[in-house]
Amino acid sequence: MSRRETFRGYGPEQGYEFLRHAIAQTEYRDRGLEIADDEIFVSDGSKCDCGNILDILGSRNRVAVNGPGLPGLRGHQRHGGHTGPADDAGAYSG
């Protein structure tokens, strides 16, 4: 990360191919476990993964978020249509 010629920044959605290959090889295949490189997913963090989980499970799901602890998650779920309609004041109860 500190050298211009090797800096990569954010990777592809599933992670860099060389990295997924290295993880599959050293963490699984070298230990006798069969796994393909494309079965490895490298995330840029859990926040967006948590926000996208309902998209993975289905659009009819609803989510409850405890207080203001995860405002980014609440916003993502509202934008994804997972909270139901807003009330007359524009607030979401679901």
Tab-separated table of C-alpha atoms in Angstrom, residues 2-3 5 7 12 14 16-18 21 30 33 37 43 47 59-60 75 84 87-88 91 94:
chain	number	residue	atom	x	y	z
A	2	SER	CA	2.925	2.352	0.498
A	3	ARG	CA	4.460	1.908	-2.957
A	5	GLU	CA	3.781	0.517	-8.284
A	7	PHE	CA	-0.867	-0.051	-4.723
A	12	PRO	CA	-13.227	-6.246	-7.723
A	14	GLN	CA	-15.498	-10.705	-5.206
A	16	TYR	CA	-8.715	-9.910	-6.431
A	17	GLU	CA	-8.239	-13.222	-8.233
A	18	PHE	CA	-4.642	-13.619	-6.997
A	21	HIS	CA	-6.336	-18.121	-5.200
A	30	ASP	CA	-2.752	-27.222	1.358
A	33	LEU	CA	-9.701	-29.555	1.536
A	37	ASP	CA	-10.926	-20.121	-6.148
A	43	SER	CA	-15.200	-8.312	1.242
A	47	LYS	CA	-20.972	-2.802	6.859
A	59	SER	CA	-37.122	-8.576	-0.933
A	60	ARG	CA	-40.078	-9.594	1.272
A	75	GLY	CA	-30.645	3.880	5.592
A	84	GLY	CA	-42.312	-0.681	4.621
A	87	ASP	CA	-46.025	7.195	8.023
A	88	ASP	CA	-47.659	10.628	7.584
A	91	ALA	CA	-40.926	8.196	9.697
A	94	GLY	CA	-40.932	-1.131	10.271
